[in-house]
CSV table of C-alpha atoms in Angstrom, one decimal:
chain,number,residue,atom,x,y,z
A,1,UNK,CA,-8.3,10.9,-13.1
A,2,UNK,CA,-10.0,14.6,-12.8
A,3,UNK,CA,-12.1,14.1,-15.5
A,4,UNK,CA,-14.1,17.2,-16.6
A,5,UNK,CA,-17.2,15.5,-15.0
A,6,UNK,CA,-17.4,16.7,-11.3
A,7,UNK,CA,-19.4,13.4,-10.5
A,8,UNK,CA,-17.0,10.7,-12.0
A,9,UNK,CA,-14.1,13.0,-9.4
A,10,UNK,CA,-16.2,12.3,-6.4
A,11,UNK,CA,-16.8,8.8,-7.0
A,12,UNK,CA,-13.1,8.1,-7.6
A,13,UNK,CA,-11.7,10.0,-4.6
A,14,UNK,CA,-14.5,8.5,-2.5
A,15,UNK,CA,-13.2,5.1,-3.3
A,16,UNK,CA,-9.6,5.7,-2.3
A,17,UNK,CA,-10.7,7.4,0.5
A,18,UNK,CA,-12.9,4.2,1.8
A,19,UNK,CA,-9.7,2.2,0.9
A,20,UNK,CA,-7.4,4.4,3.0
A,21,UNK,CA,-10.0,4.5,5.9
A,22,UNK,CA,-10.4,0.5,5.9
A,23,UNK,CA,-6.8,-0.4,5.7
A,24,UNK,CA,-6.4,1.8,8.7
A,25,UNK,CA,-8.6,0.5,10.8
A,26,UNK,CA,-8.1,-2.8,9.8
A,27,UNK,CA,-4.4,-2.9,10.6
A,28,UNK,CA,-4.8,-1.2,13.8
A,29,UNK,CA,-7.2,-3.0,15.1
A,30,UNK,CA,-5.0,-6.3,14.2
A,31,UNK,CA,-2.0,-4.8,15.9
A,32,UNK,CA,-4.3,-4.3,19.0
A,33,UNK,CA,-5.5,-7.4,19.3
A,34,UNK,CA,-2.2,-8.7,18.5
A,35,UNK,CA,-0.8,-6.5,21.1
A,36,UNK,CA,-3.3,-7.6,23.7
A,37,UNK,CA,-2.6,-11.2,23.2
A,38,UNK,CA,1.6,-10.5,23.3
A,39,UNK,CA,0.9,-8.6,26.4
A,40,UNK,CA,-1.3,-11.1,28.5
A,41,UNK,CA,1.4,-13.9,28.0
A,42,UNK,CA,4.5,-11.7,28.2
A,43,UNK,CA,3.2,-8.7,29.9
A,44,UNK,CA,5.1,-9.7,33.1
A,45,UNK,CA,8.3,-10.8,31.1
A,46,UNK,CA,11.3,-8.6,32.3
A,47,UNK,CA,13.0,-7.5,28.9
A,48,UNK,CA,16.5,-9.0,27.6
A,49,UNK,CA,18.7,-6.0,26.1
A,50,UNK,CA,19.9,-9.0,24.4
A,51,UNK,CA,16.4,-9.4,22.9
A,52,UNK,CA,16.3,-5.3,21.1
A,53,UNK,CA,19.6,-6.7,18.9
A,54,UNK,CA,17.7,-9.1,16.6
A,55,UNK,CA,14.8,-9.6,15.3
A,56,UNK,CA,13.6,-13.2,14.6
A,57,UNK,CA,13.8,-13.9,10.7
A,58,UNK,CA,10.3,-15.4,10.9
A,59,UNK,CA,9.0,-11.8,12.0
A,60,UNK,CA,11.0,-10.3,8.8
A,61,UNK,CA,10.0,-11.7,5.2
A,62,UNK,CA,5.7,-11.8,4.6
A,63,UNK,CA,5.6,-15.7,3.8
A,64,UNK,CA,6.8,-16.3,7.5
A,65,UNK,CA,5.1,-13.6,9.1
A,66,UNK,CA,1.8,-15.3,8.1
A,67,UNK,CA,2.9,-18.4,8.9
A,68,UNK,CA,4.1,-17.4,12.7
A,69,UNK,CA,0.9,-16.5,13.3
A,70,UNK,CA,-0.4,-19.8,14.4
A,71,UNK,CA,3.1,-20.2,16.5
A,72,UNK,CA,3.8,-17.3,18.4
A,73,UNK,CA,0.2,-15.6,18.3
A,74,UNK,CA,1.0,-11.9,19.4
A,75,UNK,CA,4.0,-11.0,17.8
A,76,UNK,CA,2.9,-12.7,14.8
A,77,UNK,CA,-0.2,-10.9,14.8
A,78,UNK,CA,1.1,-7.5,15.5
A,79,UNK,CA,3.5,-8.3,12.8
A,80,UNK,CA,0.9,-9.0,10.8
A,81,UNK,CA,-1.0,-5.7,11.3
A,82,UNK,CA,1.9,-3.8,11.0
A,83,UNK,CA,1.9,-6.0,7.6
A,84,UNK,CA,-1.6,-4.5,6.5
A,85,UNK,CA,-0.9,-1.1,7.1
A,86,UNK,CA,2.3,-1.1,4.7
A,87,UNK,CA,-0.4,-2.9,2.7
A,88,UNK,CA,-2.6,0.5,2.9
A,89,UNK,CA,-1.1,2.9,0.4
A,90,UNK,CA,-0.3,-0.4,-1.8
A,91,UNK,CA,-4.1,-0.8,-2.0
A,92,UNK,CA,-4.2,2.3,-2.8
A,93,UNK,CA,-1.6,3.1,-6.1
A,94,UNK,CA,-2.9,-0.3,-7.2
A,95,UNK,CA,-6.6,1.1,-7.0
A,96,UNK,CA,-5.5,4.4,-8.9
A,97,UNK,CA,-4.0,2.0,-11.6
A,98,UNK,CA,-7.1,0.4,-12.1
A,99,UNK,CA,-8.5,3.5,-12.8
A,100,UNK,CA,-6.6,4.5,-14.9
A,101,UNK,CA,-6.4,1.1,-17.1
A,102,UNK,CA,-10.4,2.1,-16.8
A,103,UNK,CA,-9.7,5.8,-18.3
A,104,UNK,CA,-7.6,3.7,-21.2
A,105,UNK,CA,-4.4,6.7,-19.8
A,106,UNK,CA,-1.4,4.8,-21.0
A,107,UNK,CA,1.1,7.4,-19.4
A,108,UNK,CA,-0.7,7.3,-15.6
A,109,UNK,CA,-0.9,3.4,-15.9
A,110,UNK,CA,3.0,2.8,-16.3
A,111,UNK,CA,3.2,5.1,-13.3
A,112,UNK,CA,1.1,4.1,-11.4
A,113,UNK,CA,2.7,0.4,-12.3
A,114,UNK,CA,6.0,2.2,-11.7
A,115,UNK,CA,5.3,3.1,-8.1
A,116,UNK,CA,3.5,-0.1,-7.3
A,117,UNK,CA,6.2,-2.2,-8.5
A,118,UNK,CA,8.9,0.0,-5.7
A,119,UNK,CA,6.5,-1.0,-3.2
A,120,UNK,CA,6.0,-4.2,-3.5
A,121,UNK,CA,9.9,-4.7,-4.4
A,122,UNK,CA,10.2,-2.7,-0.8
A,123,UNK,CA,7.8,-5.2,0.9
A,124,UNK,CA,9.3,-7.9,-1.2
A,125,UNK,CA,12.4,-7.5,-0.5
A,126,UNK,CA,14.8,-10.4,1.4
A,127,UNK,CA,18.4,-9.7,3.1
A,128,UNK,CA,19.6,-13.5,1.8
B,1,UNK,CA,14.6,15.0,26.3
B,2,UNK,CA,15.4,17.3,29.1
B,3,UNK,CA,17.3,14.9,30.6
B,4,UNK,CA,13.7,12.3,31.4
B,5,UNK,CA,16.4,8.7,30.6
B,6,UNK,CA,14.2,5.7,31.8
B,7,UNK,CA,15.9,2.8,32.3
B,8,UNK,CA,14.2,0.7,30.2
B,9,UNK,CA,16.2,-2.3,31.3
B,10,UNK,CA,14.9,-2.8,34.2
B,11,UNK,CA,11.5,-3.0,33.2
B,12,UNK,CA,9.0,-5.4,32.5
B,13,UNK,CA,7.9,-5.5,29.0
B,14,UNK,CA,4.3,-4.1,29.9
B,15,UNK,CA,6.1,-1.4,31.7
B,16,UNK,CA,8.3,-0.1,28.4
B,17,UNK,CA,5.2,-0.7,26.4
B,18,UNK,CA,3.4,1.5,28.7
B,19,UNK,CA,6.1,4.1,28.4
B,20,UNK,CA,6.5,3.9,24.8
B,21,UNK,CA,2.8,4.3,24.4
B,22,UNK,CA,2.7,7.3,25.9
B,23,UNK,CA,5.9,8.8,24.6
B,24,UNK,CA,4.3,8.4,21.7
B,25,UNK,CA,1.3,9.4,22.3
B,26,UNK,CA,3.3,13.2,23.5
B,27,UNK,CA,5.2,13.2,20.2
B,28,UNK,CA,1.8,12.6,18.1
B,29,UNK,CA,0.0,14.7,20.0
B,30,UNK,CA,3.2,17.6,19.5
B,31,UNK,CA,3.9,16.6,15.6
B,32,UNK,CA,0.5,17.2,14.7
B,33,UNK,CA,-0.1,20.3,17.2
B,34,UNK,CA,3.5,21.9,15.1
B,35,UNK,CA,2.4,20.8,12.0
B,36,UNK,CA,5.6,18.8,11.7
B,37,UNK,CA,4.5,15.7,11.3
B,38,UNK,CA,5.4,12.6,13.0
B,39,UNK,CA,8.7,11.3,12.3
B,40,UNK,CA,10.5,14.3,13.3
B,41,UNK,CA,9.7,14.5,16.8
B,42,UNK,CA,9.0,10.5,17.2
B,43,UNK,CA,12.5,9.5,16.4
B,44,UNK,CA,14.5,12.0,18.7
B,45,UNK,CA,11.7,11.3,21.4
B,46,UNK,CA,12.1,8.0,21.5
B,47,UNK,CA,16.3,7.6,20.9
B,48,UNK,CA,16.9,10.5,23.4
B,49,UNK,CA,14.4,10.1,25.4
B,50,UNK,CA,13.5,6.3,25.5
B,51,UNK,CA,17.0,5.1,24.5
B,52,UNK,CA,15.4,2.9,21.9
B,53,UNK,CA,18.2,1.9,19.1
B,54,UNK,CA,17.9,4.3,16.3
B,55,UNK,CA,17.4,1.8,13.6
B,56,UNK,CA,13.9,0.0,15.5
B,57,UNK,CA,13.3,3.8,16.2
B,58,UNK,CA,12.9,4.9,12.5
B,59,UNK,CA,11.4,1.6,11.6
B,60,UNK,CA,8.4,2.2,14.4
B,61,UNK,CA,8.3,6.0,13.5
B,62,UNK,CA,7.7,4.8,9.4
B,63,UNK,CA,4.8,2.6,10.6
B,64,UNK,CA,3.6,5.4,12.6
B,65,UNK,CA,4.2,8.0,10.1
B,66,UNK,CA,1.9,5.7,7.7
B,67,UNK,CA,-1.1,5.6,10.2
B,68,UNK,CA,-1.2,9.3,10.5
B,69,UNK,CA,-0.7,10.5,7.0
B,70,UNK,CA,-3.3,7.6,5.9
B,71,UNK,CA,-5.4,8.8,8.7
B,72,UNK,CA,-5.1,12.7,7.5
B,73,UNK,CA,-5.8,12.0,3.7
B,74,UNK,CA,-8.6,10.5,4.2
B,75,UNK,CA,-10.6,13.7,4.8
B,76,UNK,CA,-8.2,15.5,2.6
B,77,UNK,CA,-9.0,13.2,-1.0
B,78,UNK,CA,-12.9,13.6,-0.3
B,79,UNK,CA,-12.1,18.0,-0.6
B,80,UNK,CA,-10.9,17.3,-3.8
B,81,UNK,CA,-8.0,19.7,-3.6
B,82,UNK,CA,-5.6,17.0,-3.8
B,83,UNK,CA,-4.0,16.5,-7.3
B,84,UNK,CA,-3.8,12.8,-7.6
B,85,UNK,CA,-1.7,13.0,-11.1
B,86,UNK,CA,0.9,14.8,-9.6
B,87,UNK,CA,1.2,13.1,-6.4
B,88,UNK,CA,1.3,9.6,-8.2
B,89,UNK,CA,3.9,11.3,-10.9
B,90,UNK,CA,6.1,12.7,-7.8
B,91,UNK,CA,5.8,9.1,-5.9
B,92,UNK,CA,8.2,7.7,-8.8
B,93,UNK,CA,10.8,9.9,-7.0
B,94,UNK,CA,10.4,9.5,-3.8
B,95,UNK,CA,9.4,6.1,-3.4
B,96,UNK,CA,13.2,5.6,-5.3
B,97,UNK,CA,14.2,8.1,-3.4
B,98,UNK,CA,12.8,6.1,0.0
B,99,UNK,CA,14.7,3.1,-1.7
B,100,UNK,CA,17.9,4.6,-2.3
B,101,UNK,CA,17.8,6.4,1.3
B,102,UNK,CA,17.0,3.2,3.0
B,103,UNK,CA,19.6,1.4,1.1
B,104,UNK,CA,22.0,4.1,2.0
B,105,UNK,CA,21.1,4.5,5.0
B,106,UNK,CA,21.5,1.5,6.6
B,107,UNK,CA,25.1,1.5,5.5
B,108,UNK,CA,25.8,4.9,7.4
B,109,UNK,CA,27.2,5.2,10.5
B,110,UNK,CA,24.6,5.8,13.7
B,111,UNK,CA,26.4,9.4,14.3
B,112,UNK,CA,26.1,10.6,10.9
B,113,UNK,CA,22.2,9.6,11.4
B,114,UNK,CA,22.4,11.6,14.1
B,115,UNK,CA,23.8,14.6,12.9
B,116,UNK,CA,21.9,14.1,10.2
B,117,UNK,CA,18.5,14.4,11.8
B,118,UNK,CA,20.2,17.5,13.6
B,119,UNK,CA,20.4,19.5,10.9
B,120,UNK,CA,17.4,18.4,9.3
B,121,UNK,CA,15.9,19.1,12.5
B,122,UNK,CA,17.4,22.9,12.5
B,123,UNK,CA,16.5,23.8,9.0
B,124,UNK,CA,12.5,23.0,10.0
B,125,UNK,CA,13.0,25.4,12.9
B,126,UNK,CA,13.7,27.8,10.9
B,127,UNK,CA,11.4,26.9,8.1
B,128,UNK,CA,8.4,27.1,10.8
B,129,UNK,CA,8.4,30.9,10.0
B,130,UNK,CA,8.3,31.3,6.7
B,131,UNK,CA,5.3,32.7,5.4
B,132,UNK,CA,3.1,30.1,4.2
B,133,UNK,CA,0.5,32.0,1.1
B,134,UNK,CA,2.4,32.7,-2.1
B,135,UNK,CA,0.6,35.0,-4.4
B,136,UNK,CA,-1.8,33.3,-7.0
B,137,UNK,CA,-0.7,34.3,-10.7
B,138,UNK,CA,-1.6,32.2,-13.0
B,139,UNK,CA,1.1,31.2,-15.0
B,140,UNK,CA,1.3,29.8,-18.7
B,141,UNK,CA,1.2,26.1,-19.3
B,142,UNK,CA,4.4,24.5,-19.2
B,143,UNK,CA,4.7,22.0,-21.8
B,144,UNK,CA,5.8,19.4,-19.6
B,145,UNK,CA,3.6,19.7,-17.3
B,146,UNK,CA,0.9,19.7,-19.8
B,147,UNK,CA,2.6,16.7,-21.2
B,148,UNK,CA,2.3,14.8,-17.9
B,149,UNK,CA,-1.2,15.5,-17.5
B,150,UNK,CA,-0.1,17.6,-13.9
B,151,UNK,CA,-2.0,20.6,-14.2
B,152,UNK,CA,-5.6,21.0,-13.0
B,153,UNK,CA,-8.4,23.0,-10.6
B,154,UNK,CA,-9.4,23.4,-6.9
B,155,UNK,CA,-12.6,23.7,-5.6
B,156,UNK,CA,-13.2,27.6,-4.1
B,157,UNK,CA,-15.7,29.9,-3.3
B,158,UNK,CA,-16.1,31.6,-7.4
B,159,UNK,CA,-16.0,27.5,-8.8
B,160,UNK,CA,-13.1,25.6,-9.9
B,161,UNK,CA,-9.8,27.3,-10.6
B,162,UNK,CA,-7.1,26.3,-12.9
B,163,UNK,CA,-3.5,26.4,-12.3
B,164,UNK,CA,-0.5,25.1,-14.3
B,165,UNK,CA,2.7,23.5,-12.7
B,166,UNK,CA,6.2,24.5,-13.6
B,167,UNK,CA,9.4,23.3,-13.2
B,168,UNK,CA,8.7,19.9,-13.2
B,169,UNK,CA,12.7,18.8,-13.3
B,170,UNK,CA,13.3,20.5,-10.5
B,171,UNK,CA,10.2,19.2,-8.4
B,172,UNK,CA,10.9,15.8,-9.2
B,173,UNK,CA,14.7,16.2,-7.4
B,174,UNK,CA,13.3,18.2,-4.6
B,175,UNK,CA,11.2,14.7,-4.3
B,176,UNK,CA,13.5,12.3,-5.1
B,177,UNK,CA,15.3,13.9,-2.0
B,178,UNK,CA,12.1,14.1,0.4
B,179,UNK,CA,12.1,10.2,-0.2
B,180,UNK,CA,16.0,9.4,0.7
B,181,UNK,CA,15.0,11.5,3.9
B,182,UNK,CA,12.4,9.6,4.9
B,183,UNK,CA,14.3,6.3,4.1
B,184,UNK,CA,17.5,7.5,5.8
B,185,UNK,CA,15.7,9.4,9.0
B,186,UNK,CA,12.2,7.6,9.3
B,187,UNK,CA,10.5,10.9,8.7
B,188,UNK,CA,7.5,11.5,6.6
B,189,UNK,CA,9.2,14.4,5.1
B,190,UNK,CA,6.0,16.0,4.2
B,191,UNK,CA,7.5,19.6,5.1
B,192,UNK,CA,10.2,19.5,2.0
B,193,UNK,CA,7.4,18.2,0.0
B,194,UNK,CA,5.2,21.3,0.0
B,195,UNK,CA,8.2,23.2,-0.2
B,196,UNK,CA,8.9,21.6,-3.4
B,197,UNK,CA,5.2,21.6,-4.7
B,198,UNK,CA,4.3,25.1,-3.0
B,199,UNK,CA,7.4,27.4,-3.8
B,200,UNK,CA,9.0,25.6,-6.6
B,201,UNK,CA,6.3,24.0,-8.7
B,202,UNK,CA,4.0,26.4,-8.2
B,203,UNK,CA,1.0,24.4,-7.2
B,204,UNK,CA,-2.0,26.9,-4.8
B,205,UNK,CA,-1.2,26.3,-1.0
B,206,UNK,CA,-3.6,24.0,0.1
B,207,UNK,CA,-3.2,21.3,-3.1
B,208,UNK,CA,0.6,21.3,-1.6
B,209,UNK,CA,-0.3,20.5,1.7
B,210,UNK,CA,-3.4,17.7,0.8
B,211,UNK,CA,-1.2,16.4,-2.1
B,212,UNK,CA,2.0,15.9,0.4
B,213,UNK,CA,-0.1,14.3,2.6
B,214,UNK,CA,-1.5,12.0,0.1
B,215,UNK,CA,2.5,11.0,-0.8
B,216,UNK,CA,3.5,10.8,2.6
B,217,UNK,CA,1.9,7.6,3.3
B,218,UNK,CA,3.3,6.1,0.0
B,219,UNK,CA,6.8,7.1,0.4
B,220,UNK,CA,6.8,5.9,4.1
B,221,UNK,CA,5.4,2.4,3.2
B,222,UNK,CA,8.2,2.3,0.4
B,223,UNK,CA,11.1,2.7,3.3
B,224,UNK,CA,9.0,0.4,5.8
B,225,UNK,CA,9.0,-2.7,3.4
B,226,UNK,CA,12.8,-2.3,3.5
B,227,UNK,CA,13.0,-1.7,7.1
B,228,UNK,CA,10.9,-5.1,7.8
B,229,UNK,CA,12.9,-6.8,5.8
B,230,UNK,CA,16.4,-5.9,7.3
B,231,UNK,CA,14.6,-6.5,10.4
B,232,UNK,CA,14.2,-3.3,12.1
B,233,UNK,CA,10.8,-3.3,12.8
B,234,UNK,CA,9.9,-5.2,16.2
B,235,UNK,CA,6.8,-6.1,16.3
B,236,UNK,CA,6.5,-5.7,20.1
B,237,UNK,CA,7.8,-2.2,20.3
B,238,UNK,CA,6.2,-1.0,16.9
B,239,UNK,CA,2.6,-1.7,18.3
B,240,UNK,CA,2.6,0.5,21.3
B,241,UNK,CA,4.0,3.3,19.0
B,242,UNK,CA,1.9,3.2,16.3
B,243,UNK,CA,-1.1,3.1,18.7
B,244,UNK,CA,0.0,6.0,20.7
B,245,UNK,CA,0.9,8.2,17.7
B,246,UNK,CA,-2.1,8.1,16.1
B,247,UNK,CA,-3.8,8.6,18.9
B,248,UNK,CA,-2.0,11.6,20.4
B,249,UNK,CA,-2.1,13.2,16.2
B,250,UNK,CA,-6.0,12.4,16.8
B,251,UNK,CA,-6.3,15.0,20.0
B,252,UNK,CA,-3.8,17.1,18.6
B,253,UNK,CA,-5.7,17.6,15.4
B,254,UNK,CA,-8.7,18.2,17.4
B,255,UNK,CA,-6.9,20.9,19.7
B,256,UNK,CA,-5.3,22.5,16.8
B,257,UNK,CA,-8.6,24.6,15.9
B,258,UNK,CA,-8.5,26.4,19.3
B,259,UNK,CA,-4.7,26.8,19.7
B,260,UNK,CA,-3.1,30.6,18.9
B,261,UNK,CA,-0.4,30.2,15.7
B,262,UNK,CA,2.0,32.7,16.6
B,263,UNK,CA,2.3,31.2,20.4
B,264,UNK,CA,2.5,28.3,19.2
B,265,UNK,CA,5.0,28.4,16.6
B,266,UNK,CA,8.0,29.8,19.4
B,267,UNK,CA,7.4,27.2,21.4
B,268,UNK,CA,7.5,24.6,18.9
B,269,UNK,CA,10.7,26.0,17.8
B,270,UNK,CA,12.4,26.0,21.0
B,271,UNK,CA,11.6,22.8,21.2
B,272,UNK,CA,13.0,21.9,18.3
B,273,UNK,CA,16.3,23.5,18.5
B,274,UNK,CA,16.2,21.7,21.9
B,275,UNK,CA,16.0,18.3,20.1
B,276,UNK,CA,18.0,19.4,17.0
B,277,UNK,CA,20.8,20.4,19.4
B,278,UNK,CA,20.8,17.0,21.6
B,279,UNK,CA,21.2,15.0,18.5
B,280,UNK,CA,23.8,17.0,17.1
B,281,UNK,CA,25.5,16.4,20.5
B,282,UNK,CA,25.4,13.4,20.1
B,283,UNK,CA,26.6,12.3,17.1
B,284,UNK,CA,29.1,14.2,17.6
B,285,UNK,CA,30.6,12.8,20.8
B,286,UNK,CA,29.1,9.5,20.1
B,287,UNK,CA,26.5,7.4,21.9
B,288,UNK,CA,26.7,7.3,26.1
């Protein structure tokens, strides 16, 4: 990716660095707004110890995450947040592949592949 | 920490999200202030201090850890001192690594996290005062190296200067072990990764620290996906954390300009043989 050309170097590291910054604040500002919204129906809740032990398996595996959204609107949406953020450096390696499938650099593209696949078999991944 | 317990069951669940916020918003504001990055002082602060159970601890400290790195490399990529090659070569070890550790981890017992994290813990303290500038010689290509496309230049005052990596083997274990670290401890490990990159692969200073940062982020998100998944991460008390570290690494990157190194660096390592010491306590005689 650093090319000999000083130019085609900026305008690669300025696009991950405009990916980085909108996945950030993106996924903050969705866990914020999902934290408002779980806070102004169970701010005044008094907490179960019971509740720490287990999370739901709705607010565990992506398909359900998104899908408990439209049920249980805060914690889904923090979730969800929390979601895009892990989604962040994704975007990211999968951006730098792309790139390098560009640059035609066989070796960088099966890495690149290599540590995208870990991530998404990390995100991927189910307990079941 | 010092003995501050709050009884979080008593609370109200705007209460403990209040507390955790600012806990966390100390233990940003302190990681970034020591240079030691978030998930070293997050965990302890919130499982000592917080009694938060370890496991939703180190899950919230990865989503954490994630924001601030991604938050830090932003300025760091536009420099162009970080080596994108290399950090994308090293992220095959530690996002296994992160895999591995997570895997592992998760079958351990809490006291051996805990002891764990203690030593861990001690080692940085000592680490803090080791000199950070190794001499620049310019060493010949190593064909490996060369082979993998790792060497390249950084921007300085006289143009763009070369340098060649070396012991790329090596490297790639000292990574490989950075990312069962961070999957085992919820730490960004970004201190053994300039270690690795700065002392053993040979790689100028500041490409280190900008390309650690750069593979902090990934490696965290590689032991956060696990940690979702086995359900540690609770949605409720992630939030508060994530929001308060970022925001307390914010203020203490914006303090850090002004504050006196050598001062600075004691008191961090008190501190930290404070924490190292409590979590060493208890894993050894358990959890009260």
């Amino acid at each position: 990716m650093e090319l000999d050309n000083p130019k085609k170097v900026e305008r690669v590291e300025l696009l991950l660095s405009n990916i980085l910054r909108a996945g950030l604040a993106i996924s903050m500002f969705v866990v914020a707004i999902g934290g408002i919204i779980f806070l102004w129906s169970h701010g005044s809740d008094s907490l179960d110890p019971n509740l720490i032990k287990g999370i739901p398996n709705q607010l565990r595996t992506i398909p359900t995450i998104l899908n408990n959204i439209w049920h249980d609107h805060g914690q889904g949406i923090m979730q969800f947040g929390i979601v895009l953020l892990i989604a962040t450096p994704i975007a990211r390696v999968a951006s730098c592949l792309i790139v390098f499938a560009k640059e035609h650099n066989r070796l960088y593209v099966f890495i690149s592949a290599y540590v995208l696949l870990a991530l998404l078999y990390s995100l991927f991944w189910r307990t079941d | 920490m010092f003995g501050i317990y709050i009884v979080i069951y008593t609370m109200t669940t705007i209460e403990a999200t209040a507390a955790l916020f600012f806990g966390s918003l100390l233990a940003g504001f302190l990681g970034s202030l020591s240079g030691l990055g978030g998930g070293m002082i997050i965990v302890p602060l919130l499982v000592l201090g917080l009694h938060v159970d370890i496991h939703y601890a180190i899950g919230a400290s990865l989503i954490a850890v994630i924001a601030t790195s991604t938050g830090a490399s932003v300025a760091y990529v536009k420099e162009g001192y970080t080596n994108i090659r290399t950090g994308l070569f090293l992220e095959t070890a530690t996002t296994t690594g992160a895999i591995c550790g997570v895997l592992v981890g998760s079958q351990l017992p809490v006291s051996a996290i805990f002891m764990l994290f203690g030593f861990v813990l001690l080692y940085c303290s000592v680490t803090m005062f080791y000199s950070n500038h190794q001499l620049q010689m310019d060493r010949p290509p190593d064909r490996l190296a060369t082979f993998l496309q790792l060497n390249n230049k950084y921007p300085s005052k006289g143009g763009m200067i070369s340098y060649h990596v070396q012991h790329v083997p090596l490297g790639y274990l000292i990574m490989f072990m950075a990312g069962a670290l961070s999957g085992i401890l919820g730490i960004g490990s970004g201190a053994l990764k300039v270690l690795g990159m700065d002392r053993v692969m040979k790689l100028p200073f500041k490409v280190s620290t900008t390309t650690s940062n750069f593979m902090i982020g990934v490696t965290a998100a590689a032991s956060a996906g696990l940690y979702l998944n086995l359900g540690y991460v609770d949605p409720g008390t992630t939030m508060p954390i994530v929001l308060g570290v970022s925001s307390g690494a914010f203020f203490g990157a914006r303090l850090l300009p002004y504050t006196k190194t050598t001062l600075l660096r004691y008191l961090f390592a008190c501190l930290v043989i404070s924490i190292a010491l409590q979590m060493l306590y208890k894993g050894f005689y358990g959890i009260g």
